[in-house]
PDB file of C-alpha atoms in Angstrom:
ATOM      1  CA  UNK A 624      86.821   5.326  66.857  1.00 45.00           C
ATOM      2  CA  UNK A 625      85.978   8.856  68.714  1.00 46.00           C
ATOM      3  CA  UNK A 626      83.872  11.557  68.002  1.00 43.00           C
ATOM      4  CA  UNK A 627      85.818  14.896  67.421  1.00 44.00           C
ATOM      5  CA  UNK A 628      83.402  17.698  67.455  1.00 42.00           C
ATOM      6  CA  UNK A 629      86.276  20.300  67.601  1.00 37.00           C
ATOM      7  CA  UNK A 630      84.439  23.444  66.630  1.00 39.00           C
ATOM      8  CA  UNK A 631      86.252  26.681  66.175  1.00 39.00           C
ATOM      9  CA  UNK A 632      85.663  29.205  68.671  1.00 41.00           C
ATOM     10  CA  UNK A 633      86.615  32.354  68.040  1.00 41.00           C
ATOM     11  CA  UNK A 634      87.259  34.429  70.660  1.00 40.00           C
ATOM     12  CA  UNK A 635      87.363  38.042  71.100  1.00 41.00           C
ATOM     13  CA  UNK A 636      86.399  39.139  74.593  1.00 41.00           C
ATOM     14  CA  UNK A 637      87.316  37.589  77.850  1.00 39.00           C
ATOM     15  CA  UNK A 638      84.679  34.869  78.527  1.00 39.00           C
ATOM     16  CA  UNK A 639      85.556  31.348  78.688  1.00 40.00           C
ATOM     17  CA  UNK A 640      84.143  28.947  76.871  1.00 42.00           C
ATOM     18  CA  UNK A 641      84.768  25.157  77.216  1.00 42.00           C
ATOM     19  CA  UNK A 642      85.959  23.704  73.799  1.00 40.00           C
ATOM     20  CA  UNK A 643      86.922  21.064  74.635  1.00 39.00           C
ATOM     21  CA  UNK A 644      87.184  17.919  72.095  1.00 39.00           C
ATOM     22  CA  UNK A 645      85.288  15.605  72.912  1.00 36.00           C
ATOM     23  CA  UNK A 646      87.898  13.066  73.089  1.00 35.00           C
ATOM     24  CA  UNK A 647      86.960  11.492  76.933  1.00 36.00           C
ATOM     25  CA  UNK A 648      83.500  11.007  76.115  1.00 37.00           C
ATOM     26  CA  UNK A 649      83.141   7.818  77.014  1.00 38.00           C
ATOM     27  CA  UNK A 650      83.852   8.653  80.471  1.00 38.00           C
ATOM     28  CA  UNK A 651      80.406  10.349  80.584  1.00 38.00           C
ATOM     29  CA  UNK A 652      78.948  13.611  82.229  1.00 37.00           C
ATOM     30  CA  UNK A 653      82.452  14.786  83.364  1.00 38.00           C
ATOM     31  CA  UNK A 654      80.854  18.537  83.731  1.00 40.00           C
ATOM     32  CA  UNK A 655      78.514  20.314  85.619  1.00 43.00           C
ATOM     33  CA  UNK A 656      75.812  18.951  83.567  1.00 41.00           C
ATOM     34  CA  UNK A 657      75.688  15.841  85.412  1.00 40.00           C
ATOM     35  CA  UNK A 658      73.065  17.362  87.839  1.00 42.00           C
ATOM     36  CA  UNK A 659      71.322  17.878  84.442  1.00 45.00           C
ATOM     37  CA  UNK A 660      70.488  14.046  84.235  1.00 46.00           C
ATOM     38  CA  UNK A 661      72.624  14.143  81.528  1.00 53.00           C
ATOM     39  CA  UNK A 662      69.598  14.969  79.012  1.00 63.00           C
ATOM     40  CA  UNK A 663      71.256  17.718  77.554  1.00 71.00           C
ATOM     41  CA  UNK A 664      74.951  16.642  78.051  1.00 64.00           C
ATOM     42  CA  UNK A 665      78.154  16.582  76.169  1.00 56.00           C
ATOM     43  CA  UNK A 666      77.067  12.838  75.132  1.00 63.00           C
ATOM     44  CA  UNK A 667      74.137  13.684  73.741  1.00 84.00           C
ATOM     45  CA  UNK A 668      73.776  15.092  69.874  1.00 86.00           C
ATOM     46  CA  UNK A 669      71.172  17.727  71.181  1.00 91.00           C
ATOM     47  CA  UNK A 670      73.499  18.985  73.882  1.00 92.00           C
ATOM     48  CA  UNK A 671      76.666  19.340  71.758  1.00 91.00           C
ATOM     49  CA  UNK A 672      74.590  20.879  69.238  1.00 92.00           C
ATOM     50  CA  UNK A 673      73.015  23.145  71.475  1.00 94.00           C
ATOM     51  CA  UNK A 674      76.072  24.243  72.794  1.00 94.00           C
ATOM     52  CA  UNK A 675      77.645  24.716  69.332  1.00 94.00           C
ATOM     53  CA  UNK A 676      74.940  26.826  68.180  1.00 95.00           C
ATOM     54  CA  UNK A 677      75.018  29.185  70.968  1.00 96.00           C
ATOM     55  CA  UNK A 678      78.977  28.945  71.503  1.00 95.00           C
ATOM     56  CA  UNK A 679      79.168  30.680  68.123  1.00 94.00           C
ATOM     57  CA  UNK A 680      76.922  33.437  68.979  1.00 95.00           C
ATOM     58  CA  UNK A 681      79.041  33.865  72.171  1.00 96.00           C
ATOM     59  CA  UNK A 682      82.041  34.191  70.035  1.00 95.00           C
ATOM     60  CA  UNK A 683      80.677  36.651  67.779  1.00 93.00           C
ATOM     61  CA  UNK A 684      81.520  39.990  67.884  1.00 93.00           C
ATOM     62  CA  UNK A 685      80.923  42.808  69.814  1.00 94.00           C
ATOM     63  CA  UNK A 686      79.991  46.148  68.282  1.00 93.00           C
ATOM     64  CA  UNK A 687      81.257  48.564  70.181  1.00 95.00           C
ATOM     65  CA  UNK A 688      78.180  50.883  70.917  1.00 95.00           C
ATOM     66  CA  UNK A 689      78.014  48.797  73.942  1.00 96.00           C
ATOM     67  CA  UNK A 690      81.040  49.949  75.563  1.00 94.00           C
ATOM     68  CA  UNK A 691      80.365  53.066  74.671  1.00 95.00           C
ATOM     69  CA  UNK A 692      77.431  53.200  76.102  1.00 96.00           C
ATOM     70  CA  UNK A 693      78.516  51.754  79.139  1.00 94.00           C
ATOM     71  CA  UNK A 694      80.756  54.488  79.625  1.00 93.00           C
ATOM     72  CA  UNK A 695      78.521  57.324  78.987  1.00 93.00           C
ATOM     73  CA  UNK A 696      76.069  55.619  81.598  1.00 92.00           C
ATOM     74  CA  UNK A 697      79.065  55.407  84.062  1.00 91.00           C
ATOM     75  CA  UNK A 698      80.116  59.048  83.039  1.00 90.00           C
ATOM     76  CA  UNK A 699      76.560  60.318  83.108  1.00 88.00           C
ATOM     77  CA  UNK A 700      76.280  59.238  86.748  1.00 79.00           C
ATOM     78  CA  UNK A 701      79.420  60.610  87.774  1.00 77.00           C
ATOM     79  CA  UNK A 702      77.667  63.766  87.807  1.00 73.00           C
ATOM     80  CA  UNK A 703      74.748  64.055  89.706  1.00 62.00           C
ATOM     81  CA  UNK A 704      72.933  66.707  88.157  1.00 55.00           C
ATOM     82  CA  UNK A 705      69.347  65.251  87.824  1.00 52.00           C
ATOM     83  CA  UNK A 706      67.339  63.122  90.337  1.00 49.00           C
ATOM     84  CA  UNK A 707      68.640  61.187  93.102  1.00 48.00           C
ATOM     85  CA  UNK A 708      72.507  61.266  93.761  1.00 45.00           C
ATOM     86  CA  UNK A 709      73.435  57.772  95.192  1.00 46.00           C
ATOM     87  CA  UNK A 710      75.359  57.699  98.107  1.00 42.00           C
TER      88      UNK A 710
ATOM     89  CA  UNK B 993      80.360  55.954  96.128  1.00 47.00           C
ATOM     90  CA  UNK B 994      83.659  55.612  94.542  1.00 46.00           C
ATOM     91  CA  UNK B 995      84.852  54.788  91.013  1.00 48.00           C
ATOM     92  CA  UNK B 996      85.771  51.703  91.360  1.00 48.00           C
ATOM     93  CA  UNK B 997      82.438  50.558  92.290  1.00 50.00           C
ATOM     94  CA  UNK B 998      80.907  51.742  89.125  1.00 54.00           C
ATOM     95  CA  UNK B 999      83.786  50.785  86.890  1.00 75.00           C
ATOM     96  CA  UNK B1000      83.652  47.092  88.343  1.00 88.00           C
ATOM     97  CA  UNK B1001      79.974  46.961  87.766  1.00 91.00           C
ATOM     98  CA  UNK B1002      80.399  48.386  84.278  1.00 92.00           C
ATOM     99  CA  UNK B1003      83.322  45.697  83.613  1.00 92.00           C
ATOM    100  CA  UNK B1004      80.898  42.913  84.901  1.00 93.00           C
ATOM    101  CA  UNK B1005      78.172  44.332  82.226  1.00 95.00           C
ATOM    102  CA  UNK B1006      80.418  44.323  79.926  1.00 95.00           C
ATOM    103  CA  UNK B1007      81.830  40.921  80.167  1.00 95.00           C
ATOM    104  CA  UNK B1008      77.763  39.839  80.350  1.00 96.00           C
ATOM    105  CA  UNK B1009      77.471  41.234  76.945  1.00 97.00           C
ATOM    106  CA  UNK B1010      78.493  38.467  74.752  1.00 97.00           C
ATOM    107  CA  UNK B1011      75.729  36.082  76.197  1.00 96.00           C
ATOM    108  CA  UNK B1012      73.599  38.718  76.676  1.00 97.00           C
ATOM    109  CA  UNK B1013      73.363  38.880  72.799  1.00 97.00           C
ATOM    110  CA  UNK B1014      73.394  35.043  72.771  1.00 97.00           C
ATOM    111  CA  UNK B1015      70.393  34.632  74.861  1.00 97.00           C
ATOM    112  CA  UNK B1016      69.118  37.951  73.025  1.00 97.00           C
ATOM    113  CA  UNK B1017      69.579  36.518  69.683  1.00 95.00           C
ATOM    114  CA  UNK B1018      68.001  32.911  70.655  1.00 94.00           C
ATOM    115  CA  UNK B1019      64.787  34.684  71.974  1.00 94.00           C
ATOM    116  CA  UNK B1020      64.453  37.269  69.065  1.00 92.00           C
ATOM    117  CA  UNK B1021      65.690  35.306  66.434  1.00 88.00           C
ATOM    118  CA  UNK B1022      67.220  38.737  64.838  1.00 90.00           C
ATOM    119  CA  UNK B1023      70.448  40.396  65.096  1.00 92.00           C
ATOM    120  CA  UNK B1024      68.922  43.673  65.164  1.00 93.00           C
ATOM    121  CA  UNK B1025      66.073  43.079  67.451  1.00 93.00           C
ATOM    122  CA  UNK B1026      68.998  41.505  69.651  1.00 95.00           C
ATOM    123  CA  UNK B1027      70.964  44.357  69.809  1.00 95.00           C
ATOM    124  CA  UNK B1028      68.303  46.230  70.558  1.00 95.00           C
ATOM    125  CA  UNK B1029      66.973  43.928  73.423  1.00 96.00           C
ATOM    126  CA  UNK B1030      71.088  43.912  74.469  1.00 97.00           C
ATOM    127  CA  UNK B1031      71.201  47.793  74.520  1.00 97.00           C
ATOM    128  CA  UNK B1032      68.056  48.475  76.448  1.00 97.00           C
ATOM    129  CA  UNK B1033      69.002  45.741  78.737  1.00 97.00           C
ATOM    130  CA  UNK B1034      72.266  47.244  79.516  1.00 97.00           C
ATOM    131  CA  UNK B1035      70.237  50.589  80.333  1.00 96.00           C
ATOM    132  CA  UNK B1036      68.015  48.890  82.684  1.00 97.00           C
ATOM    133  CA  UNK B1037      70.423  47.534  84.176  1.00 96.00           C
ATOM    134  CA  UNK B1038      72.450  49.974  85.014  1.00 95.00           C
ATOM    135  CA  UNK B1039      69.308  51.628  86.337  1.00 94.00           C
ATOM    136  CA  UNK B1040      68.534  49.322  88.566  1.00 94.00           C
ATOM    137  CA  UNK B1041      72.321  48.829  89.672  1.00 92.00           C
ATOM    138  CA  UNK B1042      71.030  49.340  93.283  1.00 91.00           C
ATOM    139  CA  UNK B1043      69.299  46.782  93.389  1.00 93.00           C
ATOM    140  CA  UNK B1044      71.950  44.427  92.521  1.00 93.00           C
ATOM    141  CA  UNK B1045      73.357  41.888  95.490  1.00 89.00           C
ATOM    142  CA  UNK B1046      76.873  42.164  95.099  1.00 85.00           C
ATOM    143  CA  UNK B1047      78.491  38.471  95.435  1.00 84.00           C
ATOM    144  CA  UNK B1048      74.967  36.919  93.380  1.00 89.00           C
ATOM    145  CA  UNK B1049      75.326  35.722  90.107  1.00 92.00           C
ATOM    146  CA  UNK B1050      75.004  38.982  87.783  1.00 95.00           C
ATOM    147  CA  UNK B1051      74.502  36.773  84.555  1.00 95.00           C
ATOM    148  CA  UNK B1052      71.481  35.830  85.644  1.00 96.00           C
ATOM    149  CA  UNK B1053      70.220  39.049  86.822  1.00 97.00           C
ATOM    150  CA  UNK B1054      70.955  40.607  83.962  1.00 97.00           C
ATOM    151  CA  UNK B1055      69.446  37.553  81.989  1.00 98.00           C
ATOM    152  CA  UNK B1056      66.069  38.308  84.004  1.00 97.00           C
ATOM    153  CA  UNK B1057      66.020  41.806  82.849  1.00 97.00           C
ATOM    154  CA  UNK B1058      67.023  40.844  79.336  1.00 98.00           C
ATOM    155  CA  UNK B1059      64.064  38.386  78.908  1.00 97.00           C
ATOM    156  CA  UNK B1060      61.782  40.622  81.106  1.00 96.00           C
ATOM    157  CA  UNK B1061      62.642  43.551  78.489  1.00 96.00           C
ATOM    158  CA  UNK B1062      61.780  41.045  75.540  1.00 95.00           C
ATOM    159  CA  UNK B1063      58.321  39.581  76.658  1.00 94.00           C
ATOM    160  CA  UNK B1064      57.611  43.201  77.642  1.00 93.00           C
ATOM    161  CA  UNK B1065      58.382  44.593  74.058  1.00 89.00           C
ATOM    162  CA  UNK B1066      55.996  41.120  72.613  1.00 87.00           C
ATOM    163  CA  UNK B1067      53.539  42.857  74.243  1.00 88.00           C
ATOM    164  CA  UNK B1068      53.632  46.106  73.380  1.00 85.00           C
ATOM    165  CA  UNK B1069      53.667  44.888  69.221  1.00 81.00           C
ATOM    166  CA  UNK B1070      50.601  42.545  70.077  1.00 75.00           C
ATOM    167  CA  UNK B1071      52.625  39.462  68.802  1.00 57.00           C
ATOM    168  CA  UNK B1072      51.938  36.187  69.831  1.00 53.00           C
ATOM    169  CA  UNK B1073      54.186  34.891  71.997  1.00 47.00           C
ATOM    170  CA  UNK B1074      53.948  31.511  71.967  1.00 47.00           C
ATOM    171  CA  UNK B1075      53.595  29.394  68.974  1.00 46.00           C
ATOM    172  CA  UNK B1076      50.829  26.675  68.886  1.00 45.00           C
ATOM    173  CA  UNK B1077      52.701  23.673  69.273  1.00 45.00           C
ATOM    174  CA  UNK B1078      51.970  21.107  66.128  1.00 43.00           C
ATOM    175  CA  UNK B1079      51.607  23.513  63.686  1.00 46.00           C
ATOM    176  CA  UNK B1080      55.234  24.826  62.766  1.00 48.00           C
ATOM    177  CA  UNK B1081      56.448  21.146  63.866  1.00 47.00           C
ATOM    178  CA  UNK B1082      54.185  19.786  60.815  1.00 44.00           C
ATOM    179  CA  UNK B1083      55.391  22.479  58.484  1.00 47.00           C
ATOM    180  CA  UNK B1084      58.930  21.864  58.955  1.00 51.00           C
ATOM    181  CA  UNK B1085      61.144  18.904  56.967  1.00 49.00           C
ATOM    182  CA  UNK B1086      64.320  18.738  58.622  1.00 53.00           C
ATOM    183  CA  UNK B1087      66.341  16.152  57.091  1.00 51.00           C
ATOM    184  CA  UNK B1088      69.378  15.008  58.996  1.00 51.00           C
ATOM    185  CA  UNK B1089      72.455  14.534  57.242  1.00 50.00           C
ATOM    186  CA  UNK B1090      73.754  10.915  56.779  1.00 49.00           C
ATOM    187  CA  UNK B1091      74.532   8.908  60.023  1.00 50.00           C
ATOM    188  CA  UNK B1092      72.235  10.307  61.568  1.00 52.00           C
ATOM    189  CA  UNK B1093      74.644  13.581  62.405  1.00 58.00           C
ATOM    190  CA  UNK B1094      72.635  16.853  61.852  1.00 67.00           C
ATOM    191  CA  UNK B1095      74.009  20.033  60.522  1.00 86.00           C
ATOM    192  CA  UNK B1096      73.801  22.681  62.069  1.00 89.00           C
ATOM    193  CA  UNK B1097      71.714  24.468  60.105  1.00 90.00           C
ATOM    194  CA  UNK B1098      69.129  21.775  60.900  1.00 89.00           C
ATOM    195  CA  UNK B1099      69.602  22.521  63.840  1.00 93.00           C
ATOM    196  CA  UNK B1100      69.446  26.032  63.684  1.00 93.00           C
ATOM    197  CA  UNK B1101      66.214  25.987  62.057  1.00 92.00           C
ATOM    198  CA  UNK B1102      64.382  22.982  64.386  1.00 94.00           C
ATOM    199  CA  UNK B1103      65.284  25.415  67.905  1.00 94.00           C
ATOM    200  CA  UNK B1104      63.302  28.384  65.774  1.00 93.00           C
ATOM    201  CA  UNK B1105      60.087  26.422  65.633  1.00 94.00           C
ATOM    202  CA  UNK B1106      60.032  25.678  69.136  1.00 95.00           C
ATOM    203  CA  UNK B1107      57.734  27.515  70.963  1.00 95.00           C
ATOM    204  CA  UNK B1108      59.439  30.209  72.633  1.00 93.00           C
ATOM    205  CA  UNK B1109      59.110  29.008  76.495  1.00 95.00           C
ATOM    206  CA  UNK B1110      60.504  25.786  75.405  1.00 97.00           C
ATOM    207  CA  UNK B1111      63.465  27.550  73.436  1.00 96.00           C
ATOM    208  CA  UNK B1112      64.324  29.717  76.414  1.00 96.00           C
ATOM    209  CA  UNK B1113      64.515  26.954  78.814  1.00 97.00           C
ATOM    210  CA  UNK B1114      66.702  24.628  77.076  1.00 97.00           C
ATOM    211  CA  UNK B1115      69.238  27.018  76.124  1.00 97.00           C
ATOM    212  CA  UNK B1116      69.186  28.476  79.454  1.00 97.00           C
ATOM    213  CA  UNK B1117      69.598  24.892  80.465  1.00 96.00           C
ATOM    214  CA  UNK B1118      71.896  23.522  77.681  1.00 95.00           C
ATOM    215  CA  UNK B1119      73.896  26.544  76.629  1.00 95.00           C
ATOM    216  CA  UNK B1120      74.101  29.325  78.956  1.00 95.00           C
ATOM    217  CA  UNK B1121      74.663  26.906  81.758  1.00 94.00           C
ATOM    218  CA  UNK B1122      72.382  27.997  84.410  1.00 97.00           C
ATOM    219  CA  UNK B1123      70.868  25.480  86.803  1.00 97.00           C
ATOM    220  CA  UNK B1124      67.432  24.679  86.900  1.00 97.00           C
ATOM    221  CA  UNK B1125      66.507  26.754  89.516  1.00 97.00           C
ATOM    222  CA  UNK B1126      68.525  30.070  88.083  1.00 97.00           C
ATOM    223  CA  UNK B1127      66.246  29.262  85.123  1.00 98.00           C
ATOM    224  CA  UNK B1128      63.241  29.058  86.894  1.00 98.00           C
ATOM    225  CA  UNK B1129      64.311  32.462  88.851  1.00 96.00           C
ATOM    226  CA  UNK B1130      65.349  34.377  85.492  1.00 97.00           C
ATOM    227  CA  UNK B1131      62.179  32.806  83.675  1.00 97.00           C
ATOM    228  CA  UNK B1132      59.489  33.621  86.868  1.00 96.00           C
ATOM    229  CA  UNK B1133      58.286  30.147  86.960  1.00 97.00           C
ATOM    230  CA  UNK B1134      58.532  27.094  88.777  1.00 98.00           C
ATOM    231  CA  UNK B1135      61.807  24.417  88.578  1.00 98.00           C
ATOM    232  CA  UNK B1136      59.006  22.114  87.867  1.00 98.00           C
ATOM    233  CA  UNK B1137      57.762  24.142  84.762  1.00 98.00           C
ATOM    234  CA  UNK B1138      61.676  24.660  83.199  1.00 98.00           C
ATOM    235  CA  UNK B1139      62.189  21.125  83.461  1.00 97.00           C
ATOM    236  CA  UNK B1140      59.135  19.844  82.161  1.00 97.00           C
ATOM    237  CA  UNK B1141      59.847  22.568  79.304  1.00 97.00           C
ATOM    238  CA  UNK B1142      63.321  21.473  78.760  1.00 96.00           C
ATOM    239  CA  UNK B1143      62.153  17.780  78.283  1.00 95.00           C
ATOM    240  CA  UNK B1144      59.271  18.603  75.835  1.00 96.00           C
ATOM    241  CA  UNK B1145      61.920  20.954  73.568  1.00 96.00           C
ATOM    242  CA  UNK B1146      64.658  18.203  73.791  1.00 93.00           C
ATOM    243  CA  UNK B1147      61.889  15.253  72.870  1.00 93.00           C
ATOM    244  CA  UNK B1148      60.542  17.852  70.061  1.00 93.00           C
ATOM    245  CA  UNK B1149      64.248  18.539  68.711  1.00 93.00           C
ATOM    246  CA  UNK B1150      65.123  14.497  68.653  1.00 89.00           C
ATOM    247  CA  UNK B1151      61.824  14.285  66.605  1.00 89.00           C
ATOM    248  CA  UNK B1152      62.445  16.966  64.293  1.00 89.00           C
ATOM    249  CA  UNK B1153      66.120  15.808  63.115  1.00 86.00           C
ATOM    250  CA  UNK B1154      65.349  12.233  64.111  1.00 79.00           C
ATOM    251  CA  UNK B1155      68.531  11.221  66.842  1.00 65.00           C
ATOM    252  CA  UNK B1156      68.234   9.198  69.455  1.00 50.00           C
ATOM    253  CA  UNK B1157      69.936  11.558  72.006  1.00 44.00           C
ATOM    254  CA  UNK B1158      70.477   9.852  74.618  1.00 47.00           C
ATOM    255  CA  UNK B1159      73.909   8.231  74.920  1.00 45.00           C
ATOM    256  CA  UNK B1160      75.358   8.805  71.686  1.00 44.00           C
ATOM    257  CA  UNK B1161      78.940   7.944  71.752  1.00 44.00           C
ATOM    258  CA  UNK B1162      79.739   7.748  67.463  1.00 45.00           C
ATOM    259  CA  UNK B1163      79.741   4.255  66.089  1.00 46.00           C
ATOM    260  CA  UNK B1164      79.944   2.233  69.555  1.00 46.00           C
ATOM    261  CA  UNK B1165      76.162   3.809  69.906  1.00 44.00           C
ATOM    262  CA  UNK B1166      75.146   2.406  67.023  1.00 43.00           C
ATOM    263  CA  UNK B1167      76.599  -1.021  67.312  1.00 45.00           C
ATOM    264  CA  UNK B1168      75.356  -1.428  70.551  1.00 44.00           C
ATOM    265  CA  UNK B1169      71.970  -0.766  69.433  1.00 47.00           C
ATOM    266  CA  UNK B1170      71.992  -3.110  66.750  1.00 48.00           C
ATOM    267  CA  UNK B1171      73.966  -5.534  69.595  1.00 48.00           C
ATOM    268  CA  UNK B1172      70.968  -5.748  71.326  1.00 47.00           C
ATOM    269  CA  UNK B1173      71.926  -3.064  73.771  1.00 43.00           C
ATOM    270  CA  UNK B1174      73.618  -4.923  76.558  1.00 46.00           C
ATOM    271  CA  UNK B1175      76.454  -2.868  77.180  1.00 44.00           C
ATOM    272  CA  UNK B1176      75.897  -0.605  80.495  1.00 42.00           C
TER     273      UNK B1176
END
């Protein structure tokens, strides 16, 4: 018998996350998180837990005041009128 | 300097955002006080663009300034930052939900009472994915201090909602436990 964790993701923006059933987990630590002593790995109840908790506040979504204000940063520096102008 | 410098650094912000407010919202433990944190991160940051090293791992730069920004605002209200340890531990009665598998709203509410250093590290650890020593860069401490953190949070959260977290693989875990353990 496996363990399925399967959790929906959903995903609006273009980060990756890995959501990957965890149908191989008896092969252990096949990530990155091997250098992790495994502690907090996929086999481990805290680690998929962890990651399931903050996966879905990754895949929330984004209001966009932050775009906006990205781009009235960006346009605010495109014209040099105060301070510094960067080379 | 050209537009496409800018516009690439803005795209990179931007794609930072969604973890931003993940790491944001794990540290402030409020969606408003997140956003917040996320916009005047976002401000710094493009501030202190200069002082970016192009080719360096952005997501934890910008990680630094986040949680830089948020222990910086801590202090400015006069809140405590760090919780004393066995205190919220004792208050809390997190009961796991049959075999042992936790929901994760237990879960959810065991990471709030960590103390926040603890908290920080293993989801930097855990979640965001960062090595030990990016965490120890974005947290200003040693690699030493983020994994003894990380151990003491993961040991507290077993506690708390009562797994043994250490190679549980479903129902072969369990029988081999009650096997005598003798499986490698």
């Amino acid at each position: 018998m496996r363990v399925i964790t399967g959790y929906m993701v959903r995903r609006n923006r273009g980060e990756e996350i890995s959501m990957k059933p965890h149908l191989t987990a008896a092969a252990g630590g096949q990530k990155k998180s091997e250098n992790q002593g495994d502690a907090l790995g996929v086999n481990s109840e805290i680690g998929r837990k962890l990651k399931q908790y903050y996966d879905e506040l990754v895949s929330e979504d984004v209001p966009d005041r932050f775009a906006d204000l990205l781009r009235q940063l960006e346009r605010s520096e495109n014209q040099p009128s105060t301070a510094e102008s960067g080379e | 300097m050209t537009m496409s410098e800018g516009s690439t650094f803005r795209q990179d912000l931007l794609a930072a955002i969604p973890s931003l407010r993940a790491f944001a919202m794990s540290l402030a433990q409020n969606a408003d006080k997140a956003d917040d944190l996320v916009q005047e991160t976002l401000v710094k940051a493009w501030d202190k663009q200069a002082s970016f090293q192009p080719g360096t791992n952005l997501k934890a730069w910008v990680f630094t300034i986040l949680r830089n920004e948020f222990y910086s605002q801590m202090r400015k209200r006069g809140r405590e930052v760090q919780d004393s340890d066995g205190l919220i531990t004792a208050r809390l009665a997190v009961h796991p939900s049959q075999q042992g598998k936790m929901d994760l709203d237990d879960f959810r509410a065991a990471l709030e009472t960590l103390p926040g250093d603890q908290r920080e590290a293993i989801i930097l650890i855990g979640a965001s994915g960062f090595s030990y020593e990016e965490a120890a860069e974005i947290c200003g401490c040693a690699v030493g201090t983020i994994k003894s953190r990380v151990s003491r949070a993961r040991s507290r959260l077993q506690e708390m909602l009562a797994v043994s977290g250490e190679a549980d693989y479903g129902p072969d875990a369990i029988a081999t436990q009650v096997l005598g353990s003798n499986a490698a």
